[in-house]
């Protein structure tokens, strides 16, 4: 099956710093989503981005489908950005919509 | 935006009992829903696909007799953990695609199950 790898696994930043999270996938995908899991476990949709670039405030994401990777940029990080960031991809010609998750990047932003 | 709810948010039960978890899409219909399990410090693992009007599809290694799934309506799927044991303790999360299987998915807040 498809492999989804995220890097780095852990990241510690000072408040105000910028960061880039990477998601590599081993096969063609139908869609790709980025999520932030808050301390209570809720998955928050950040981006639905099978290709191209999107921006939402301090966050932006780019997916280069032909090269099988996606990047999540966080600028001017805040302590509330702390948590686990997951990318997930949907695969399959049957288009079942099943998401395969990467192992996540745990981000800690220090004040 | 699309909202998915889960009930209960947490449950503690004795070993051997069965626990039912509900997943509802509040403002859209979902012919398909997905159930995931997440152990501490780990990623989400897909357990099964819940299909309205037909049997659920289970991922390899997931016991269908252990984890019963019923997609009762276009807005409700239930996961029943039968004869729960401590190793079933986990965080269970459901999701639903809003428009179609190709669409972006929305996740419930999760249910934390602790089996004593």
PDB file of C-alpha atoms in Angstrom:
ATOM      1  CA  UNK A   1       0.000   0.000   0.000  1.00  0.00           C
ATOM      2  CA  UNK A   2       0.851   3.641  -0.171  1.00  0.00           C
ATOM      3  CA  UNK A   3       3.395   5.008   2.293  1.00  0.00           C
ATOM      4  CA  UNK A   4       2.991   8.455   3.814  1.00  0.00           C
ATOM      5  CA  UNK A   5       6.000   9.890   5.572  1.00  0.00           C
ATOM      6  CA  UNK A   6       6.143  13.123   7.493  1.00  0.00           C
ATOM      7  CA  UNK A   7       9.165  15.047   8.629  1.00  0.00           C
ATOM      8  CA  UNK A   8      10.401  16.120  11.013  1.00  0.00           C
ATOM      9  CA  UNK A   9       8.738  13.910  13.634  1.00  0.00           C
ATOM     10  CA  UNK A  10       9.252  16.554  16.312  1.00  0.00           C
ATOM     11  CA  UNK A  11       9.836  20.274  16.123  1.00  0.00           C
ATOM     12  CA  UNK A  12      10.448  22.856  18.831  1.00  0.00           C
ATOM     13  CA  UNK A  13      10.214  26.536  17.959  1.00  0.00           C
ATOM     14  CA  UNK A  14      10.364  29.856  19.695  1.00  0.00           C
ATOM     15  CA  UNK A  15       7.268  31.973  19.327  1.00  0.00           C
ATOM     16  CA  UNK A  16       7.509  34.058  16.175  1.00  0.00           C
ATOM     17  CA  UNK A  17       9.626  31.609  14.222  1.00  0.00           C
ATOM     18  CA  UNK A  18       8.671  30.104  10.876  1.00  0.00           C
ATOM     19  CA  UNK A  19       8.602  26.407  10.032  1.00  0.00           C
ATOM     20  CA  UNK A  20       8.075  23.983   7.180  1.00  0.00           C
ATOM     21  CA  UNK A  21       6.545  20.548   7.601  1.00  0.00           C
ATOM     22  CA  UNK A  22       6.911  17.981   4.862  1.00  0.00           C
ATOM     23  CA  UNK A  23       4.739  15.097   3.699  1.00  0.00           C
ATOM     24  CA  UNK A  24       6.023  12.566   1.164  1.00  0.00           C
ATOM     25  CA  UNK A  25       3.815   9.919  -0.379  1.00  0.00           C
ATOM     26  CA  UNK A  26       4.797   6.922  -2.437  1.00  0.00           C
ATOM     27  CA  UNK A  27       2.038   6.801  -5.054  1.00  0.00           C
ATOM     28  CA  UNK A  28      -0.447   8.984  -6.908  1.00  0.00           C
ATOM     29  CA  UNK A  29      -3.230  10.313  -4.721  1.00  0.00           C
ATOM     30  CA  UNK A  30      -6.759  11.588  -5.258  1.00  0.00           C
ATOM     31  CA  UNK A  31      -6.586  14.130  -2.520  1.00  0.00           C
ATOM     32  CA  UNK A  32      -4.412  15.302   0.310  1.00  0.00           C
ATOM     33  CA  UNK A  33      -5.449  16.980   3.522  1.00  0.00           C
ATOM     34  CA  UNK A  34      -3.530  18.624   6.339  1.00  0.00           C
ATOM     35  CA  UNK A  35      -4.910  18.480   9.867  1.00  0.00           C
ATOM     36  CA  UNK A  36      -3.992  19.905  13.240  1.00  0.00           C
ATOM     37  CA  UNK A  37      -4.883  17.700  16.191  1.00  0.00           C
ATOM     38  CA  UNK A  38      -5.456  19.797  19.275  1.00  0.00           C
ATOM     39  CA  UNK A  39      -4.688  18.628  22.828  1.00  0.00           C
ATOM     40  CA  UNK A  40      -8.235  17.285  23.194  1.00  0.00           C
ATOM     41  CA  UNK A  41      -7.860  15.079  20.147  1.00  0.00           C
ATOM     42  CA  UNK A  42     -10.033  17.016  17.735  1.00  0.00           C
ATOM     43  CA  UNK A  43      -8.771  16.990  14.166  1.00  0.00           C
ATOM     44  CA  UNK A  44      -9.043  20.435  12.638  1.00  0.00           C
ATOM     45  CA  UNK A  45      -9.091  20.684   8.864  1.00  0.00           C
ATOM     46  CA  UNK A  46      -6.339  22.983   7.687  1.00  0.00           C
ATOM     47  CA  UNK A  47      -6.152  22.392   3.962  1.00  0.00           C
ATOM     48  CA  UNK A  48      -7.673  20.205   1.302  1.00  0.00           C
ATOM     49  CA  UNK A  49      -4.939  20.405  -1.291  1.00  0.00           C
ATOM     50  CA  UNK A  50      -4.493  17.646  -3.886  1.00  0.00           C
ATOM     51  CA  UNK A  51      -2.326  20.050  -5.889  1.00  0.00           C
ATOM     52  CA  UNK A  52      -1.238  23.653  -6.029  1.00  0.00           C
ATOM     53  CA  UNK A  53      -0.862  26.224  -3.290  1.00  0.00           C
ATOM     54  CA  UNK A  54      -3.307  27.604  -0.760  1.00  0.00           C
ATOM     55  CA  UNK A  55      -2.985  30.121   2.013  1.00  0.00           C
ATOM     56  CA  UNK A  56      -5.041  30.757   5.109  1.00  0.00           C
ATOM     57  CA  UNK A  57      -3.693  33.449   7.376  1.00  0.00           C
ATOM     58  CA  UNK A  58      -0.308  32.439   8.767  1.00  0.00           C
ATOM     59  CA  UNK A  59      -0.587  28.991   7.241  1.00  0.00           C
ATOM     60  CA  UNK A  60      -0.010  27.961   3.671  1.00  0.00           C
ATOM     61  CA  UNK A  61       0.379  24.656   1.896  1.00  0.00           C
ATOM     62  CA  UNK A  62       1.795  23.480  -1.387  1.00  0.00           C
ATOM     63  CA  UNK A  63       1.339  20.086  -3.001  1.00  0.00           C
ATOM     64  CA  UNK A  64       3.450  19.009  -5.949  1.00  0.00           C
ATOM     65  CA  UNK A  65       1.547  15.908  -7.002  1.00  0.00           C
ATOM     66  CA  UNK A  66       3.957  14.948  -9.775  1.00  0.00           C
ATOM     67  CA  UNK A  67       6.811  14.820  -7.279  1.00  0.00           C
ATOM     68  CA  UNK A  68       4.655  13.262  -4.542  1.00  0.00           C
ATOM     69  CA  UNK A  69       5.124  15.694  -1.716  1.00  0.00           C
ATOM     70  CA  UNK A  70       3.313  18.408   0.139  1.00  0.00           C
ATOM     71  CA  UNK A  71       4.603  21.172   2.394  1.00  0.00           C
ATOM     72  CA  UNK A  72       2.864  23.008   5.214  1.00  0.00           C
ATOM     73  CA  UNK A  73       4.287  26.412   6.110  1.00  0.00           C
ATOM     74  CA  UNK A  74       3.654  28.049   9.456  1.00  0.00           C
ATOM     75  CA  UNK A  75       4.786  31.640   9.766  1.00  0.00           C
ATOM     76  CA  UNK A  76       5.118  33.740  12.917  1.00  0.00           C
ATOM     77  CA  UNK A  77       4.290  30.722  15.047  1.00  0.00           C
ATOM     78  CA  UNK A  78       2.232  31.135  18.211  1.00  0.00           C
ATOM     79  CA  UNK A  79       1.943  28.924  21.282  1.00  0.00           C
ATOM     80  CA  UNK A  80      -1.545  27.966  20.149  1.00  0.00           C
ATOM     81  CA  UNK A  81      -0.008  26.352  17.069  1.00  0.00           C
ATOM     82  CA  UNK A  82       1.372  23.596  19.282  1.00  0.00           C
ATOM     83  CA  UNK A  83       0.023  20.118  18.671  1.00  0.00           C
ATOM     84  CA  UNK A  84       0.325  17.348  16.139  1.00  0.00           C
ATOM     85  CA  UNK A  85       0.094  18.025  12.427  1.00  0.00           C
ATOM     86  CA  UNK A  86      -0.996  15.200  10.162  1.00  0.00           C
ATOM     87  CA  UNK A  87      -1.140  14.890   6.432  1.00  0.00           C
ATOM     88  CA  UNK A  88      -3.473  12.282   4.991  1.00  0.00           C
ATOM     89  CA  UNK A  89      -3.972  11.065   1.465  1.00  0.00           C
ATOM     90  CA  UNK A  90      -6.806   9.324  -0.335  1.00  0.00           C
ATOM     91  CA  UNK A  91      -5.947   6.680  -2.858  1.00  0.00           C
ATOM     92  CA  UNK A  92      -7.458   4.092  -5.136  1.00  0.00           C
ATOM     93  CA  UNK A  93      -9.140   4.017  -8.475  1.00  0.00           C
ATOM     94  CA  UNK A  94     -12.343   3.005  -6.752  1.00  0.00           C
ATOM     95  CA  UNK A  95     -12.307   6.388  -5.050  1.00  0.00           C
ATOM     96  CA  UNK A  96     -13.452   5.072  -1.722  1.00  0.00           C
ATOM     97  CA  UNK A  97     -12.275   8.189   0.007  1.00  0.00           C
ATOM     98  CA  UNK A  98     -10.279   6.278   2.613  1.00  0.00           C
ATOM     99  CA  UNK A  99      -7.571   8.414   4.155  1.00  0.00           C
ATOM    100  CA  UNK A 100      -4.129   7.098   4.938  1.00  0.00           C
ATOM    101  CA  UNK A 101      -2.375   9.157   7.586  1.00  0.00           C
ATOM    102  CA  UNK A 102       1.267   9.964   8.047  1.00  0.00           C
ATOM    103  CA  UNK A 103       2.830   9.558  11.473  1.00  0.00           C
ATOM    104  CA  UNK A 104       2.524  13.232  12.223  1.00  0.00           C
ATOM    105  CA  UNK A 105       4.809  16.078  13.251  1.00  0.00           C
ATOM    106  CA  UNK A 106       4.597  17.127  16.884  1.00  0.00           C
ATOM    107  CA  UNK A 107       5.128  20.860  17.138  1.00  0.00           C
ATOM    108  CA  UNK A 108       5.896  22.679  20.356  1.00  0.00           C
ATOM    109  CA  UNK A 109       6.002  26.465  20.273  1.00  0.00           C
ATOM    110  CA  UNK A 110       7.644  28.012  23.309  1.00  0.00           C
ATOM    111  CA  UNK A 111       6.799  31.516  24.525  1.00  0.00           C
TER     112      UNK A 111
ATOM    113  CA  UNK B   1     -18.905  24.230   7.764  1.00  0.00           C
ATOM    114  CA  UNK B   2     -19.624  20.550   7.948  1.00  0.00           C
ATOM    115  CA  UNK B   3     -20.081  19.228  11.459  1.00  0.00           C
ATOM    116  CA  UNK B   4     -19.646  15.677  12.680  1.00  0.00           C
ATOM    117  CA  UNK B   5     -20.500  14.749  16.250  1.00  0.00           C
ATOM    118  CA  UNK B   6     -19.667  11.712  18.356  1.00  0.00           C
ATOM    119  CA  UNK B   7     -21.244  10.380  21.492  1.00  0.00           C
ATOM    120  CA  UNK B   8     -20.086   9.699  24.086  1.00  0.00           C
ATOM    121  CA  UNK B   9     -16.911  11.762  24.241  1.00  0.00           C
ATOM    122  CA  UNK B  10     -15.443   9.396  26.778  1.00  0.00           C
ATOM    123  CA  UNK B  11     -16.464   6.102  28.358  1.00  0.00           C
ATOM    124  CA  UNK B  12     -15.055   3.846  31.024  1.00  0.00           C
ATOM    125  CA  UNK B  13     -16.288   0.278  31.162  1.00  0.00           C
ATOM    126  CA  UNK B  14     -15.487  -3.058  32.725  1.00  0.00           C
ATOM    127  CA  UNK B  15     -13.799  -5.799  30.792  1.00  0.00           C
ATOM    128  CA  UNK B  16     -16.326  -8.001  28.992  1.00  0.00           C
ATOM    129  CA  UNK B  17     -18.966  -5.355  28.436  1.00  0.00           C
ATOM    130  CA  UNK B  18     -19.999  -3.868  25.096  1.00  0.00           C
ATOM    131  CA  UNK B  19     -19.773  -0.200  24.254  1.00  0.00           C
ATOM    132  CA  UNK B  20     -21.616   1.651  21.506  1.00  0.00           C
ATOM    133  CA  UNK B  21     -20.236   4.835  19.950  1.00  0.00           C
ATOM    134  CA  UNK B  22     -22.383   7.044  17.734  1.00  0.00           C
ATOM    135  CA  UNK B  23     -21.199   9.206  14.859  1.00  0.00           C
ATOM    136  CA  UNK B  24     -23.560  11.753  13.344  1.00  0.00           C
ATOM    137  CA  UNK B  25     -23.223  14.138  10.450  1.00  0.00           C
ATOM    138  CA  UNK B  26     -25.215  17.142  11.658  1.00  0.00           C
ATOM    139  CA  UNK B  27     -25.661  19.276   8.588  1.00  0.00           C
ATOM    140  CA  UNK B  28     -25.088  16.959   5.649  1.00  0.00           C
ATOM    141  CA  UNK B  29     -25.874  13.454   4.572  1.00  0.00           C
ATOM    142  CA  UNK B  30     -23.173  10.831   4.414  1.00  0.00           C
ATOM    143  CA  UNK B  31     -23.665   7.537   2.627  1.00  0.00           C
ATOM    144  CA  UNK B  32     -20.150   6.630   3.738  1.00  0.00           C
ATOM    145  CA  UNK B  33     -18.440   7.182   7.054  1.00  0.00           C
ATOM    146  CA  UNK B  34     -15.075   5.991   8.316  1.00  0.00           C
ATOM    147  CA  UNK B  35     -13.923   4.751  11.700  1.00  0.00           C
ATOM    148  CA  UNK B  36     -10.358   5.249  12.909  1.00  0.00           C
ATOM    149  CA  UNK B  37      -8.490   4.221  16.023  1.00  0.00           C
ATOM    150  CA  UNK B  38      -5.617   6.142  17.562  1.00  0.00           C
ATOM    151  CA  UNK B  39      -3.355   4.842  20.309  1.00  0.00           C
ATOM    152  CA  UNK B  40      -1.394   7.311  22.461  1.00  0.00           C
ATOM    153  CA  UNK B  41       1.403   9.100  20.630  1.00  0.00           C
ATOM    154  CA  UNK B  42       0.510   7.323  17.401  1.00  0.00           C
ATOM    155  CA  UNK B  43      -1.224   8.166  14.154  1.00  0.00           C
ATOM    156  CA  UNK B  44      -4.762   7.363  13.095  1.00  0.00           C
ATOM    157  CA  UNK B  45      -5.362   3.902  11.712  1.00  0.00           C
ATOM    158  CA  UNK B  46      -8.394   3.245   9.547  1.00  0.00           C
ATOM    159  CA  UNK B  47     -10.524   0.445  10.952  1.00  0.00           C
ATOM    160  CA  UNK B  48     -13.486   0.233   8.618  1.00  0.00           C
ATOM    161  CA  UNK B  49     -15.719   1.950   6.110  1.00  0.00           C
ATOM    162  CA  UNK B  50     -19.345   2.279   7.116  1.00  0.00           C
ATOM    163  CA  UNK B  51     -21.774   2.091   4.203  1.00  0.00           C
ATOM    164  CA  UNK B  52     -25.399   3.159   4.416  1.00  0.00           C
ATOM    165  CA  UNK B  53     -27.614   0.315   3.280  1.00  0.00           C
ATOM    166  CA  UNK B  54     -24.909  -2.331   3.103  1.00  0.00           C
ATOM    167  CA  UNK B  55     -22.298  -4.097   5.182  1.00  0.00           C
ATOM    168  CA  UNK B  56     -19.265  -2.321   6.477  1.00  0.00           C
ATOM    169  CA  UNK B  57     -15.875  -2.929   4.890  1.00  0.00           C
ATOM    170  CA  UNK B  58     -13.124  -3.751   7.349  1.00  0.00           C
ATOM    171  CA  UNK B  59      -9.408  -3.150   6.979  1.00  0.00           C
ATOM    172  CA  UNK B  60      -7.028  -6.053   7.166  1.00  0.00           C
ATOM    173  CA  UNK B  61      -6.480  -7.219  10.719  1.00  0.00           C
ATOM    174  CA  UNK B  62      -9.648  -5.646  12.139  1.00  0.00           C
ATOM    175  CA  UNK B  63     -12.055  -8.191  13.612  1.00  0.00           C
ATOM    176  CA  UNK B  64     -15.518  -7.555  12.228  1.00  0.00           C
ATOM    177  CA  UNK B  65     -17.157  -9.582  14.994  1.00  0.00           C
ATOM    178  CA  UNK B  66     -15.348  -7.499  17.567  1.00  0.00           C
ATOM    179  CA  UNK B  67     -16.133  -4.121  16.084  1.00  0.00           C
ATOM    180  CA  UNK B  68     -19.712  -4.084  14.850  1.00  0.00           C
ATOM    181  CA  UNK B  69     -20.640  -1.235  12.547  1.00  0.00           C
ATOM    182  CA  UNK B  70     -24.152  -0.231  11.610  1.00  0.00           C
ATOM    183  CA  UNK B  71     -24.930   2.655   9.253  1.00  0.00           C
ATOM    184  CA  UNK B  72     -28.492   3.183  10.363  1.00  0.00           C
ATOM    185  CA  UNK B  73     -29.312   6.257   8.295  1.00  0.00           C
ATOM    186  CA  UNK B  74     -27.735   8.870   6.064  1.00  0.00           C
ATOM    187  CA  UNK B  75     -26.592  10.770   9.137  1.00  0.00           C
ATOM    188  CA  UNK B  76     -25.763   8.065  11.674  1.00  0.00           C
ATOM    189  CA  UNK B  77     -23.170   5.326  11.978  1.00  0.00           C
ATOM    190  CA  UNK B  78     -22.515   3.342  15.133  1.00  0.00           C
ATOM    191  CA  UNK B  79     -19.474   1.377  16.246  1.00  0.00           C
ATOM    192  CA  UNK B  80     -20.010  -1.250  18.923  1.00  0.00           C
ATOM    193  CA  UNK B  81     -16.980  -2.674  20.662  1.00  0.00           C
ATOM    194  CA  UNK B  82     -18.155  -6.084  21.819  1.00  0.00           C
ATOM    195  CA  UNK B  83     -16.765  -7.838  24.876  1.00  0.00           C
ATOM    196  CA  UNK B  84     -14.278  -5.071  25.387  1.00  0.00           C
ATOM    197  CA  UNK B  85     -10.867  -5.807  26.879  1.00  0.00           C
ATOM    198  CA  UNK B  86      -8.165  -3.467  28.171  1.00  0.00           C
ATOM    199  CA  UNK B  87      -6.274  -3.697  24.872  1.00  0.00           C
ATOM    200  CA  UNK B  88      -9.314  -2.118  23.178  1.00  0.00           C
ATOM    201  CA  UNK B  89      -8.721   1.051  25.166  1.00  0.00           C
ATOM    202  CA  UNK B  90      -8.059   3.742  22.596  1.00  0.00           C
ATOM    203  CA  UNK B  91      -9.288   6.944  21.002  1.00  0.00           C
ATOM    204  CA  UNK B  92     -11.928   6.211  18.357  1.00  0.00           C
ATOM    205  CA  UNK B  93     -12.631   8.836  15.710  1.00  0.00           C
ATOM    206  CA  UNK B  94     -15.166   8.862  12.905  1.00  0.00           C
ATOM    207  CA  UNK B  95     -15.160  10.905   9.727  1.00  0.00           C
ATOM    208  CA  UNK B  96     -17.486  11.646   6.873  1.00  0.00           C
ATOM    209  CA  UNK B  97     -16.870  13.078   3.426  1.00  0.00           C
ATOM    210  CA  UNK B  98     -19.211  15.955   2.740  1.00  0.00           C
ATOM    211  CA  UNK B  99     -20.019  15.596  -0.914  1.00  0.00           C
ATOM    212  CA  UNK B 100     -18.623  12.356  -2.216  1.00  0.00           C
ATOM    213  CA  UNK B 101     -15.807   9.932  -1.606  1.00  0.00           C
ATOM    214  CA  UNK B 102     -13.549  12.329  -3.414  1.00  0.00           C
ATOM    215  CA  UNK B 103     -14.375  15.220  -1.165  1.00  0.00           C
ATOM    216  CA  UNK B 104     -12.632  16.497   1.864  1.00  0.00           C
ATOM    217  CA  UNK B 105     -13.428  14.682   5.067  1.00  0.00           C
ATOM    218  CA  UNK B 106     -14.656  16.054   8.347  1.00  0.00           C
ATOM    219  CA  UNK B 107     -13.860  14.407  11.629  1.00  0.00           C
ATOM    220  CA  UNK B 108     -15.802  13.949  14.808  1.00  0.00           C
ATOM    221  CA  UNK B 109     -14.277  15.005  18.138  1.00  0.00           C
ATOM    222  CA  UNK B 110     -13.439  11.414  19.058  1.00  0.00           C
ATOM    223  CA  UNK B 111     -14.409   9.029  21.838  1.00  0.00           C
ATOM    224  CA  UNK B 112     -11.900   7.966  24.449  1.00  0.00           C
ATOM    225  CA  UNK B 113     -12.570   4.404  25.580  1.00  0.00           C
ATOM    226  CA  UNK B 114     -10.984   3.022  28.711  1.00  0.00           C
ATOM    227  CA  UNK B 115     -11.588  -0.620  29.543  1.00  0.00           C
ATOM    228  CA  UNK B 116     -10.764  -1.617  33.102  1.00  0.00           C
TER     229      UNK B 116
END
